[in-house]
Short mmCIF file of C-alpha atoms in Angstrom, two decimals:
data_model
loop_
_atom_site.label_atom_id
_atom_site.label_comp_id
_atom_site.label_asym_id
_atom_site.label_seq_id
_atom_site.Cartn_x
_atom_site.Cartn_y
_atom_site.Cartn_z
CA MET A 1 95.83 -52.37 205.46
CA ALA A 2 92.95 -50.00 205.78
CA GLN A 3 90.46 -48.43 203.36
CA VAL A 4 87.84 -45.94 204.39
CA LEU A 5 84.17 -46.32 201.85
CA PRO A 6 83.45 -43.36 201.26
CA HIS A 7 79.45 -42.43 202.51
CA ALA A 8 78.10 -39.51 203.42
CA SER A 9 76.14 -41.61 206.56
CA VAL A 10 76.70 -44.29 208.15
CA PRO A 11 73.43 -47.21 208.52
CA PRO A 12 73.56 -50.60 210.10
CA VAL A 13 74.81 -53.43 208.77
CA THR A 14 71.96 -55.73 207.41
CA ARG A 15 72.74 -58.85 209.13
CA TYR A 16 74.32 -61.99 206.58
CA ARG A 17 71.83 -63.77 204.19
CA PRO A 18 73.14 -67.61 203.73
CA ASN A 19 74.00 -68.34 200.43
CA GLY A 20 73.71 -64.73 199.42
CA SER A 21 75.79 -62.67 196.55
CA GLY A 22 79.11 -64.10 195.88
CA ASN A 23 78.92 -66.45 193.50
CA CYS A 24 82.31 -65.35 191.62
CA LEU A 25 83.41 -65.94 194.63
CA LEU A 26 83.03 -69.87 194.86
CA GLU A 27 85.59 -70.19 192.44
CA LEU A 28 88.63 -68.53 193.91
CA ASP A 29 90.91 -70.91 195.21
CA GLY A 30 93.92 -70.68 197.62
CA HIS A 31 93.45 -68.49 200.41
CA TYR A 32 93.24 -64.58 200.78
CA ALA A 33 91.40 -61.34 201.92
CA LEU A 34 89.77 -58.73 199.87
CA ALA A 35 89.36 -55.48 199.81
CA ALA A 36 88.27 -53.08 197.22
CA THR A 37 86.31 -49.75 196.96
CA GLY A 38 84.84 -47.56 194.29
CA ALA A 39 82.91 -44.96 192.92
CA GLY A 40 80.01 -44.75 196.39
CA TRP A 41 80.93 -48.70 197.07
CA GLY A 42 83.41 -50.95 199.15
CA PHE A 43 83.35 -54.52 199.02
CA ALA A 44 85.46 -57.09 202.06
CA ALA A 45 85.87 -60.57 201.51
CA VAL A 46 87.62 -63.36 203.57
CA ASP A 47 87.95 -67.04 201.89
CA TRP A 48 86.63 -69.74 203.06
CA VAL A 49 88.47 -70.74 206.15
CA ARG A 50 88.86 -66.99 207.60
CA SER A 51 92.69 -67.51 206.73
CA ILE A 52 93.39 -63.33 207.23
CA PRO A 53 90.62 -61.80 209.34
CA LEU A 54 88.97 -58.78 208.51
CA ALA A 55 86.67 -56.72 210.13
CA ALA A 56 85.12 -53.27 209.76
CA ALA A 57 83.99 -50.09 212.17
CA GLN A 58 82.18 -46.83 211.67
CA VAL A 59 85.18 -44.14 211.28
CA SER A 60 84.50 -40.09 210.59
CA GLY A 61 80.91 -41.01 209.31
CA GLY A 62 82.72 -43.86 206.90
CA TRP A 63 83.66 -47.58 207.57
CA VAL A 64 86.85 -48.57 207.13
CA ILE A 65 88.20 -52.50 206.35
CA ASP A 66 91.15 -53.59 208.02
CA ASP A 67 93.17 -56.75 208.62
CA GLN A 68 93.96 -55.12 211.80
CA PRO A 69 90.86 -55.26 214.12
CA GLU A 70 93.47 -53.65 217.03
CA ARG A 71 94.31 -50.44 215.07
CA LEU A 72 90.71 -50.41 213.98
CA ARG A 73 89.15 -50.78 217.40
CA ARG A 74 91.37 -47.28 218.18
CA GLY A 75 90.62 -45.86 215.52
CA ALA A 76 87.06 -46.31 215.91
CA GLY A 77 87.04 -44.94 219.91
CA LEU A 78 85.93 -48.07 221.53
CA GLY A 79 87.27 -48.84 224.86
CA VAL A 80 86.36 -50.75 228.18
CA SER A 81 82.09 -49.43 228.01
CA ASP A 82 82.20 -51.31 223.84
CA ILE A 83 82.71 -54.55 225.22
CA GLU A 84 80.10 -57.23 224.42
CA PRO A 85 79.39 -59.21 227.44
CA ASP A 86 78.21 -63.09 225.69
CA ALA A 87 81.24 -62.53 223.67
CA ALA A 88 84.08 -61.64 226.42
CA LEU A 89 82.17 -64.81 228.63
CA ALA A 90 82.73 -67.11 225.61
CA VAL A 91 86.57 -66.07 225.36
CA ALA A 92 87.20 -66.33 229.00
CA MET A 93 85.30 -70.04 228.89
CA SER A 94 87.26 -71.35 225.03
CA GLY A 95 89.59 -68.56 224.26
CA TYR A 96 87.08 -67.22 221.24
CA THR A 97 84.27 -66.18 220.64
CA ILE A 98 81.04 -67.53 219.16
CA ASP A 99 79.60 -66.84 215.52
CA ASP A 100 80.57 -62.76 213.75
CA ALA A 101 80.64 -61.85 217.68
CA ALA A 102 83.56 -59.04 218.14
CA LEU A 103 84.66 -58.60 221.58
CA TYR A 104 84.16 -54.93 220.96
CA ARG A 105 80.23 -53.61 220.11
CA GLY A 106 81.20 -51.63 216.64
CA ILE A 107 83.16 -54.14 215.01
CA GLU A 108 82.13 -56.11 212.61
CA LEU A 109 84.47 -59.48 211.61
CA LEU A 110 84.22 -61.85 208.45
CA VAL A 111 83.53 -64.62 209.12
CA PRO A 112 84.42 -67.35 207.29
CA GLY A 113 82.78 -67.42 203.63
CA GLU A 114 81.59 -64.13 204.10
CA LEU A 115 81.71 -60.78 201.86
CA ILE A 116 80.30 -57.19 202.77
CA TRP A 117 79.28 -55.35 200.19
CA PHE A 118 78.29 -51.35 200.81
CA ALA A 119 76.51 -49.82 197.89
CA ALA A 120 74.64 -46.64 197.75
CA GLY A 121 73.96 -46.24 201.16
CA GLN A 122 73.64 -49.70 202.34
CA ALA A 123 75.33 -52.06 203.61
CA SER A 124 75.27 -55.99 203.96
CA ARG A 125 76.69 -59.43 204.62
CA SER A 126 76.15 -61.78 203.01
CA ARG A 127 77.73 -65.97 202.91
CA TYR A 128 78.40 -66.86 199.95
CA TYR A 129 80.39 -70.74 201.68
CA ILE A 130 78.96 -72.38 204.66
CA TYR A 131 80.88 -75.42 205.68
CA ARG A 132 78.27 -78.27 206.29
CA PRO A 133 79.09 -81.66 207.17
CA TRP A 134 76.08 -82.04 207.63
CA ARG A 135 74.94 -82.37 203.77
CA VAL A 136 76.56 -86.51 203.54
CA ARG A 137 77.18 -88.17 200.39
CA PRO A 138 76.87 -92.00 199.63
CA ALA A 139 79.84 -93.87 198.34
CA SER A 140 81.18 -96.79 199.08
CA PRO A 141 84.71 -97.10 200.96
CA ALA A 142 86.84 -98.04 197.87
CA ALA A 143 85.42 -94.92 195.94
CA LEU A 144 85.49 -93.25 199.19
CA GLU A 145 89.34 -93.71 199.45
CA ASN A 146 90.44 -93.27 195.71
CA GLU A 147 88.83 -90.04 195.31
CA LEU A 148 91.12 -89.11 198.71
CA ALA A 149 94.03 -89.80 197.41
CA ALA A 150 93.13 -88.44 193.96
CA THR A 151 92.30 -85.23 196.11
CA THR A 152 94.31 -85.13 198.37
CA LEU A 153 97.75 -85.35 195.73
CA ALA A 154 96.52 -82.58 193.60
CA ILE A 155 96.59 -80.46 196.70
CA MET A 156 99.66 -81.29 197.43
CA GLU A 157 101.51 -80.89 193.49
CA ARG A 158 99.05 -77.43 193.67
CA THR A 159 101.23 -76.72 196.77
CA LEU A 160 104.67 -77.87 196.13
CA ALA A 161 103.95 -76.13 192.46
CA SER A 162 103.62 -72.81 194.21
CA LEU A 163 106.59 -72.43 196.03
CA GLY A 164 108.61 -72.13 192.59
CA GLY A 165 111.72 -74.33 195.13
CA ARG A 166 111.68 -72.67 198.10
CA THR A 167 112.79 -73.80 201.46
CA LEU A 168 109.77 -75.79 202.62
CA ALA A 169 109.98 -75.92 206.02
CA VAL A 170 107.66 -78.35 208.02
CA PRO A 171 106.62 -78.23 212.39
CA LEU A 172 106.47 -82.09 211.59
CA SER A 173 105.19 -84.32 214.93
CA ALA A 174 104.11 -88.22 214.91
CA GLY A 175 100.54 -87.58 213.97
CA ARG A 176 99.78 -87.96 210.56
CA ASP A 177 98.73 -84.33 209.18
CA SER A 178 102.31 -82.73 209.08
CA ARG A 179 103.34 -86.45 208.25
CA LEU A 180 101.21 -86.08 205.32
CA ILE A 181 102.67 -83.05 203.40
CA VAL A 182 106.16 -84.17 203.79
CA SER A 183 105.42 -88.03 202.64
CA ALA A 184 103.87 -85.96 199.82
CA ALA A 185 106.43 -83.63 199.45
CA ARG A 186 108.57 -86.86 198.63
CA HIS A 187 106.68 -88.52 196.92
CA LEU A 188 106.38 -85.33 194.15
CA GLY A 189 109.97 -84.79 194.15
CA TYR A 190 110.39 -82.19 196.31
CA LYS A 191 113.62 -81.78 197.66
CA ASN A 192 114.28 -78.67 199.55
CA VAL A 193 112.28 -80.01 202.30
CA ARG A 194 113.50 -78.89 206.41
CA CYS A 195 111.57 -80.59 209.36
CA PHE A 196 111.89 -79.71 212.36
CA THR A 197 110.20 -80.49 216.12
CA TYR A 198 109.97 -79.00 219.47
CA GLY A 199 109.23 -79.73 223.29
CA ARG A 200 110.44 -81.77 226.28
CA PRO A 201 113.45 -83.11 225.71
CA GLY A 202 113.03 -87.43 225.29
CA ASN A 203 109.41 -86.90 223.07
CA PHE A 204 108.05 -89.12 221.57
CA GLU A 205 107.05 -86.62 219.39
CA ALA A 206 110.53 -85.89 218.49
CA ASP A 207 111.78 -89.10 218.85
CA ALA A 208 109.21 -90.13 215.82
CA SER A 209 109.81 -87.01 214.14
CA LYS A 210 113.68 -87.76 213.26
CA ALA A 211 112.49 -91.14 212.41
CA ILE A 212 110.45 -89.90 209.88
CA ALA A 213 112.89 -86.88 208.49
CA ASP A 214 115.56 -89.32 208.19
CA LYS A 215 112.97 -92.53 205.85
CA LEU A 216 112.31 -89.61 203.72
CA GLY A 217 116.34 -88.24 203.48
CA TYR A 218 114.95 -84.66 204.80
CA SER A 219 117.52 -82.66 207.25
CA TRP A 220 115.83 -81.97 210.55
CA ALA A 221 116.12 -80.12 213.90
CA PHE A 222 114.57 -80.55 217.52
CA VAL A 223 114.30 -77.35 219.41
CA PRO A 224 114.40 -78.50 223.30
CA ALA A 225 111.65 -77.25 225.76
CA THR A 226 112.70 -75.69 228.69
CA ILE A 227 110.85 -73.65 231.64
CA PRO A 228 113.06 -71.18 232.55
CA LYS A 229 113.59 -70.30 228.45
CA HIS A 230 109.82 -70.21 227.62
CA ARG A 231 109.41 -68.01 230.48
CA ARG A 232 111.95 -65.33 228.88
CA PHE A 233 110.52 -65.89 225.93
CA PHE A 234 107.04 -64.80 228.16
CA ALA A 235 108.82 -61.87 229.45
CA SER A 236 110.67 -60.36 226.26
CA ASP A 237 109.20 -57.84 223.75
CA ASP A 238 109.19 -60.35 221.35
CA TYR A 239 106.10 -61.58 222.42
CA ALA A 240 104.43 -58.18 223.39
CA HIS A 241 104.74 -56.95 219.88
CA TYR A 242 103.09 -60.43 218.86
CA PHE A 243 100.20 -60.91 220.65
CA GLU A 244 99.37 -56.80 219.28
CA PHE A 245 100.25 -57.81 215.93
CA ALA A 246 98.37 -61.26 215.81
CA GLU A 247 95.16 -59.22 217.85
CA SER A 248 91.88 -60.57 215.55
CA GLY A 249 89.27 -59.58 218.13
CA ALA A 250 87.79 -63.07 217.91
CA SER A 251 90.31 -64.61 219.85
CA LEU A 252 93.48 -64.77 221.86
CA PRO A 253 96.70 -65.22 220.10
CA PHE A 254 98.00 -68.72 219.15
CA VAL A 255 101.49 -68.65 219.85
CA GLN A 256 102.84 -72.23 220.33
CA ASP A 257 106.03 -72.26 217.43
CA MET A 258 106.83 -69.02 217.68
CA ALA A 259 109.07 -69.48 220.47
CA PRO A 260 110.68 -72.49 218.13
CA LEU A 261 110.88 -71.01 214.72
CA MET A 262 112.53 -67.59 216.31
CA GLU A 263 115.10 -69.63 217.92
CA LEU A 264 115.40 -71.80 214.69
CA LYS A 265 115.58 -68.26 212.65
CA ASN A 266 118.23 -67.49 215.06
CA ASN A 267 120.58 -70.50 214.48
CA GLY A 268 120.77 -70.25 210.35
CA PHE A 269 118.27 -73.52 209.84
CA LEU A 270 114.99 -71.87 208.66
CA PRO A 271 115.75 -69.50 206.01
CA ASP A 272 114.24 -66.62 204.93
CA ASP A 273 112.58 -67.39 201.91
CA ALA A 274 111.30 -70.63 203.87
CA VAL A 275 107.25 -70.85 203.64
CA ILE A 276 105.81 -72.66 206.23
CA ILE A 277 103.10 -75.24 205.90
CA ASN A 278 102.06 -76.93 208.85
CA GLY A 279 99.59 -79.80 208.90
CA ASN A 280 96.58 -77.30 210.20
CA SER A 281 93.64 -78.94 209.90
CA GLY A 282 93.65 -83.04 209.06
CA ASP A 283 93.55 -83.80 212.06
CA PHE A 284 89.98 -81.42 212.37
CA ILE A 285 88.42 -82.33 209.32
CA SER A 286 88.99 -86.10 208.89
CA GLY A 287 87.06 -86.65 211.75
CA ASN A 288 89.45 -87.08 214.80
CA HIS A 289 87.27 -84.18 216.58
CA VAL A 290 84.20 -86.62 216.79
CA VAL A 291 83.89 -87.23 219.63
CA PRO A 292 83.32 -90.34 221.74
CA ALA A 293 79.19 -89.25 222.73
CA LEU A 294 78.84 -88.82 218.65
CA ARG A 295 80.57 -91.45 217.30
CA GLN A 296 76.40 -93.18 217.78
CA PRO A 297 74.03 -91.79 215.79
CA ALA A 298 70.94 -91.13 218.70
CA HIS A 299 67.75 -93.07 216.73
CA GLY A 300 64.72 -92.62 218.27
CA ALA A 301 66.13 -89.70 220.16
CA SER A 302 63.81 -86.58 220.25
CA ASP A 303 65.00 -83.14 219.10
CA ASP A 304 65.67 -81.87 222.56
CA ALA A 305 67.95 -84.77 223.51
CA ARG A 306 70.15 -84.98 220.16
CA TRP A 307 70.28 -81.23 220.80
CA GLN A 308 71.60 -81.26 224.00
CA ARG A 309 73.64 -84.04 222.83
CA ILE A 310 75.16 -81.67 220.86
CA ILE A 311 75.46 -78.58 222.48
CA GLY A 312 76.52 -80.82 225.64
CA ALA A 313 79.58 -82.27 223.49
CA LEU A 314 80.94 -78.50 222.90
CA LEU A 315 80.28 -77.50 225.90
CA ALA A 316 82.55 -80.41 227.46
CA LYS A 317 85.12 -80.22 224.73
CA HIS A 318 85.75 -76.16 224.15
CA PHE A 319 84.09 -74.00 226.71
CA LYS A 320 85.38 -74.53 230.61
CA LEU A 321 88.79 -73.58 230.53
CA TRP A 322 88.08 -72.26 233.59
CA GLN A 323 85.49 -74.83 235.81
CA SER A 324 85.05 -71.72 238.05
CA LEU A 325 83.09 -70.00 235.06
CA ALA A 326 81.21 -73.47 234.47
CA THR A 327 77.63 -72.50 236.59
CA PRO A 328 74.64 -73.06 234.92
CA ALA A 329 74.04 -69.27 234.08
CA ASN A 330 77.00 -69.41 232.17
CA LEU A 331 76.67 -72.56 230.46
CA ALA A 332 72.97 -71.92 229.57
CA ARG A 333 74.10 -68.26 228.06
CA ILE A 334 76.93 -70.29 226.02
CA GLU A 335 74.23 -72.61 224.54
CA THR A 336 71.63 -70.43 223.53
CA LEU A 337 75.18 -68.99 221.72
CA LEU A 338 75.98 -71.86 219.22
CA HIS A 339 72.27 -73.29 219.00
CA ARG A 340 71.53 -69.83 217.45
CA SER A 341 74.86 -69.95 215.49
CA ILE A 342 74.31 -73.48 213.93
CA GLU A 343 70.58 -72.79 212.96
CA ARG A 344 71.66 -69.58 211.31
CA ALA A 345 73.93 -71.24 209.67
CA GLY A 346 71.11 -73.84 207.83
CA GLY A 347 71.74 -76.36 210.74
CA ALA A 348 69.11 -78.39 211.97
CA LEU A 349 68.35 -82.21 212.71
CA GLY A 350 67.54 -84.69 209.70
CA ASP A 351 68.97 -87.76 209.76
CA PRO A 352 70.61 -89.02 213.07
CA THR A 353 73.46 -90.40 211.86
CA THR A 354 75.03 -86.32 210.72
CA ASP A 355 74.19 -85.11 214.08
CA HIS A 356 78.00 -85.39 213.98
CA GLY A 357 78.05 -82.50 211.15
CA LEU A 358 76.35 -79.67 213.46
CA TYR A 359 78.48 -80.35 216.32
CA GLU A 360 81.60 -80.22 213.51
CA TYR A 361 80.34 -76.76 211.59
CA ALA A 362 80.37 -74.81 214.87
CA GLU A 363 84.28 -76.54 216.13
CA CYS A 364 85.12 -75.22 212.31
CA GLN A 365 83.58 -72.02 211.93
CA ASP A 366 84.82 -70.83 215.91
CA ARG A 367 87.39 -73.07 217.11
CA GLN A 368 89.74 -73.77 214.64
CA CYS A 369 89.35 -70.86 211.83
CA LYS A 370 89.11 -68.37 214.99
CA TYR A 371 92.02 -69.67 217.52
CA VAL A 372 93.99 -72.51 215.56
CA ILE A 373 94.12 -70.67 212.09
CA THR A 374 95.54 -67.34 214.48
CA GLY A 375 98.72 -69.32 214.43
CA GLN A 376 99.40 -68.23 210.52
CA ARG A 377 100.36 -64.97 211.59
CA ILE A 378 103.03 -66.14 213.43
CA TYR A 379 104.95 -67.05 210.34
CA GLU A 380 104.01 -63.36 208.81
CA PHE A 381 105.27 -61.48 211.95
CA LEU A 382 108.30 -64.10 211.37
CA GLY A 383 108.36 -62.81 207.76
CA HIS A 384 107.52 -65.75 206.34
CA GLU A 385 105.17 -66.93 203.98
CA TRP A 386 102.94 -69.96 204.75
CA ARG A 387 100.03 -72.35 203.03
CA LEU A 388 97.06 -74.08 204.38
CA PRO A 389 96.93 -77.40 202.21
CA LEU A 390 94.82 -79.61 204.32
CA TRP A 391 92.10 -76.37 204.36
CA ASP A 392 92.40 -76.54 200.62
CA ASN A 393 88.34 -75.43 199.17
CA ALA A 394 88.81 -79.08 197.37
CA TYR A 395 89.64 -80.86 200.82
CA MET A 396 86.44 -78.64 202.87
CA ARG A 397 84.45 -80.45 200.18
CA PHE A 398 85.44 -83.89 200.24
CA TRP A 399 85.11 -83.93 203.79
CA GLU A 400 82.09 -81.78 204.20
CA GLY A 401 80.01 -85.31 202.22
CA VAL A 402 82.22 -87.95 204.36
CA PRO A 403 79.77 -90.44 206.67
CA LEU A 404 80.18 -90.81 210.06
CA ASN A 405 81.52 -94.40 209.51
CA GLU A 406 84.26 -93.74 207.59
CA LYS A 407 85.21 -89.86 208.99
CA SER A 408 84.97 -90.72 212.85
CA GLY A 409 88.40 -91.71 214.27
CA GLN A 410 89.92 -90.65 211.20
CA THR A 411 88.90 -93.67 209.64
CA LEU A 412 89.17 -93.18 206.11
CA TYR A 413 92.32 -90.91 206.80
CA ALA A 414 94.29 -93.60 207.93
CA ARG A 415 93.55 -96.01 205.96
CA THR A 416 94.28 -94.12 202.80
CA LEU A 417 97.10 -92.76 203.85
CA GLU A 418 98.52 -96.12 204.95
CA ASN A 419 97.55 -97.67 201.78
CA LEU A 420 99.14 -95.16 199.51
CA ASN A 421 102.18 -95.24 201.77
CA TRP A 422 104.25 -92.07 200.28
CA GLY A 423 107.66 -92.26 201.21
CA GLY A 424 107.38 -95.60 203.39
CA VAL A 425 106.71 -93.21 206.52
CA TRP A 426 102.92 -94.83 207.39
CA ARG A 427 103.42 -98.37 208.24
CA ASN A 428 106.39 -98.56 210.65
CA ILE A 429 106.34 -95.75 211.98
CA PRO A 430 103.64 -95.09 215.31
CA VAL A 431 101.57 -92.23 215.43
CA ASN A 432 100.67 -89.96 218.60
CA ARG A 433 102.29 -92.65 220.79
CA LYS A 434 101.88 -90.61 224.48
CA THR A 435 105.07 -90.21 227.13
CA VAL A 436 105.14 -88.45 230.08
CA ARG A 437 108.01 -85.82 229.92
CA PRO A 438 109.87 -85.09 232.41
CA ARG A 439 111.46 -88.27 233.60
CA TRP A 440 112.01 -86.79 236.96
CA ILE A 441 108.31 -86.46 237.35
CA VAL A 442 107.15 -89.97 236.57
CA PRO A 443 107.41 -91.76 240.20
CA LEU A 444 105.91 -88.84 241.72
CA ARG A 445 103.13 -88.37 239.16
CA LEU A 446 102.62 -92.89 239.62
CA ALA A 447 102.72 -92.50 243.67
CA ALA A 448 100.32 -89.51 243.62
CA LYS A 449 98.04 -91.18 241.18
CA ALA A 450 98.05 -93.96 243.28
CA LEU A 451 97.05 -92.61 246.04
CA HIS A 452 94.09 -90.76 244.46
CA ALA A 453 92.38 -94.34 243.80
CA PRO A 454 89.73 -94.55 246.42
CA LEU A 455 88.57 -90.55 245.27
CA GLY A 456 87.71 -91.47 242.31
CA ARG A 457 89.42 -90.32 238.79
CA GLU A 458 87.74 -86.64 238.49
CA ARG A 459 89.89 -85.94 242.10
CA TRP A 460 92.42 -88.21 240.03
CA HIS A 461 92.48 -85.39 236.82
CA HIS A 462 91.80 -82.10 239.28
CA PHE A 463 95.08 -82.80 241.10
CA GLU A 464 97.15 -83.60 238.43
CA ARG A 465 95.88 -80.22 236.14
CA GLN A 466 96.99 -78.35 239.22
CA TYR A 467 100.25 -80.00 240.08
CA PHE A 468 101.57 -81.84 237.66
CA GLN A 469 100.40 -80.16 234.12
CA TYR A 470 102.96 -77.48 234.41
CA TRP A 471 105.55 -79.62 234.45
CA MET A 472 104.00 -82.65 231.93
CA ASP A 473 103.28 -79.71 229.01
CA ALA A 474 105.05 -81.38 226.17
CA THR A 475 105.46 -77.39 224.58
CA CYS A 476 105.84 -75.76 228.12
CA ASN A 477 104.15 -73.06 227.40
CA ALA A 478 101.92 -73.65 230.96
CA ALA A 479 105.59 -70.87 231.55
CA CYS A 480 103.53 -68.52 230.83
CA GLU A 481 102.25 -67.97 234.38
CA PRO A 482 104.49 -68.59 237.20
CA TYR A 483 103.89 -72.23 238.93
CA GLY A 484 103.36 -70.36 242.25
CA ARG A 485 100.35 -68.53 241.33
CA VAL A 486 99.31 -72.14 239.12
CA TRP A 487 99.55 -74.26 241.85
CA ARG A 488 97.60 -72.18 244.58
CA ASP A 489 94.66 -71.41 242.29
CA GLY A 490 91.43 -72.82 243.54
CA ARG A 491 89.81 -71.86 240.12
CA GLY A 492 90.24 -75.04 238.18
CA ALA A 493 92.17 -73.81 235.39
CA ARG A 494 91.89 -77.03 231.91
CA HIS A 495 95.66 -76.02 230.94
CA HIS A 496 97.81 -72.63 230.35
CA ILE A 497 94.99 -71.57 227.01
CA ALA A 498 93.43 -70.75 230.30
CA TRP A 499 95.42 -68.58 232.03
CA LEU A 500 96.10 -67.46 228.05
CA ALA A 501 92.61 -65.95 227.70
CA GLU A 502 92.78 -64.55 231.35
CA GLN A 503 95.89 -62.50 230.22
CA TYR A 504 94.59 -61.63 226.90
CA LEU A 505 91.75 -60.48 228.64
CA ALA A 506 92.85 -58.18 231.32
CA ARG A 507 95.07 -56.29 228.39
CA HIS A 508 91.35 -55.63 227.50
CA GLY A 509 90.23 -54.68 230.78
CA VAL A 510 88.21 -57.66 231.43
CA ASP A 511 88.32 -59.08 234.18
CA LEU A 512 87.72 -63.19 234.04
CA ASN A 513 86.59 -63.20 237.53
CA GLU A 514 83.79 -61.09 237.48
CA PHE A 515 81.91 -64.01 235.65
CA ALA A 516 82.47 -66.86 238.21
CA HIS A 517 79.84 -64.78 240.32
CA GLU A 518 77.22 -64.85 237.79
CA SER A 519 73.96 -67.27 238.72
#
């Protein structure tokens, strides 16, 4: 979807103006990307969560809009010398860039709820929607529960109606979000549903999801994950082609359920007409990502201390893929970028009970809308439509205003779903119980943990990550790197996404280790 916008000369882009033009886009529902041209003008926009990425670049004296940023980069002739250092550092430390930064200078990436308008030789960016979860609306617990129940039901009714009777395929876990999708389908009488789960044999996710599917009367399949199988996947042409297809210019591609879906297509469980709906990202929007450090308001704290809590929580949670990169200089660079991004969106300190909203905004715009939602490219790559009901505009409007005490720990979400008890799967089937698999590693891990007891929790967690986590990864995506390299490496990789980030940057000619030496 490449479109050349006619201009005799290409002026610099005017940086976005929050709440600028684009009010008509606020009336659109669904997930989309738009691009259009006319006599002397051009226009491009993405939906509230950037579910389909768009990018713009100057090519041969005009603007080109494309939904394939990597294709656009090549067309613009951009190379290693055009890498944006701060963007590359952010990717190295988290897997994604911050705010509107692209990995390459010269690429303009649209952020969630943004449009670019070209007319009369001018180009400008404008945010028509910004998710602002610090704008809390007072309401009683009962009123919030009633509103959430009605909103959820209306969203699911619209979503299921859009399928036209086609197969609804749901990656079903032991959590709340995918359980919501399938239980709402049963409550609303949708019969053509297939559920699947993947991971190591014997994991709790598989047992719980099978119990949910059985209770609802839906077909269910389990795709066992093994290290050898995933090694073959990461070495395959399919993976290489997907990696390029899913390039967003702002994050490494999401790969988690691609291998299981390919297997389900090959064995006939997933029909060609299947529309895939995952639980993305009820877990985030309903409050489960409000970190413990922000669950209690910082009454009486200085502004500096409050900002340190907010930014510090973001750094600790999302920007430490590699311990070797968590230098004071690197953390200070990322802190500046995060602070600037929040303030550009209108985020400011107000009532201390809304500080969590500044944190949530940053995670929403960057991690959720760049990295997590990139997972929808898997379905497109395999030829399937998808829906994102838990990122519906109505859901974003609702959750934006929920106060901290009802959002923290998914208090309101869990209470509402358990009280509704759609399909009868909410009270007797546990949520997110953890199990250690494979079984052979359990005694080894317990023995090692006992030996590390005198050394403290931090030493134990470092040891566990380096030697055991590879085998305990429930999805087996740790197989993206050989185990021998993982256990010998001393840079402190947090998990397999750290290795994927290194691979992603290497494809663009960036050596992750260069950032470890900056001070």
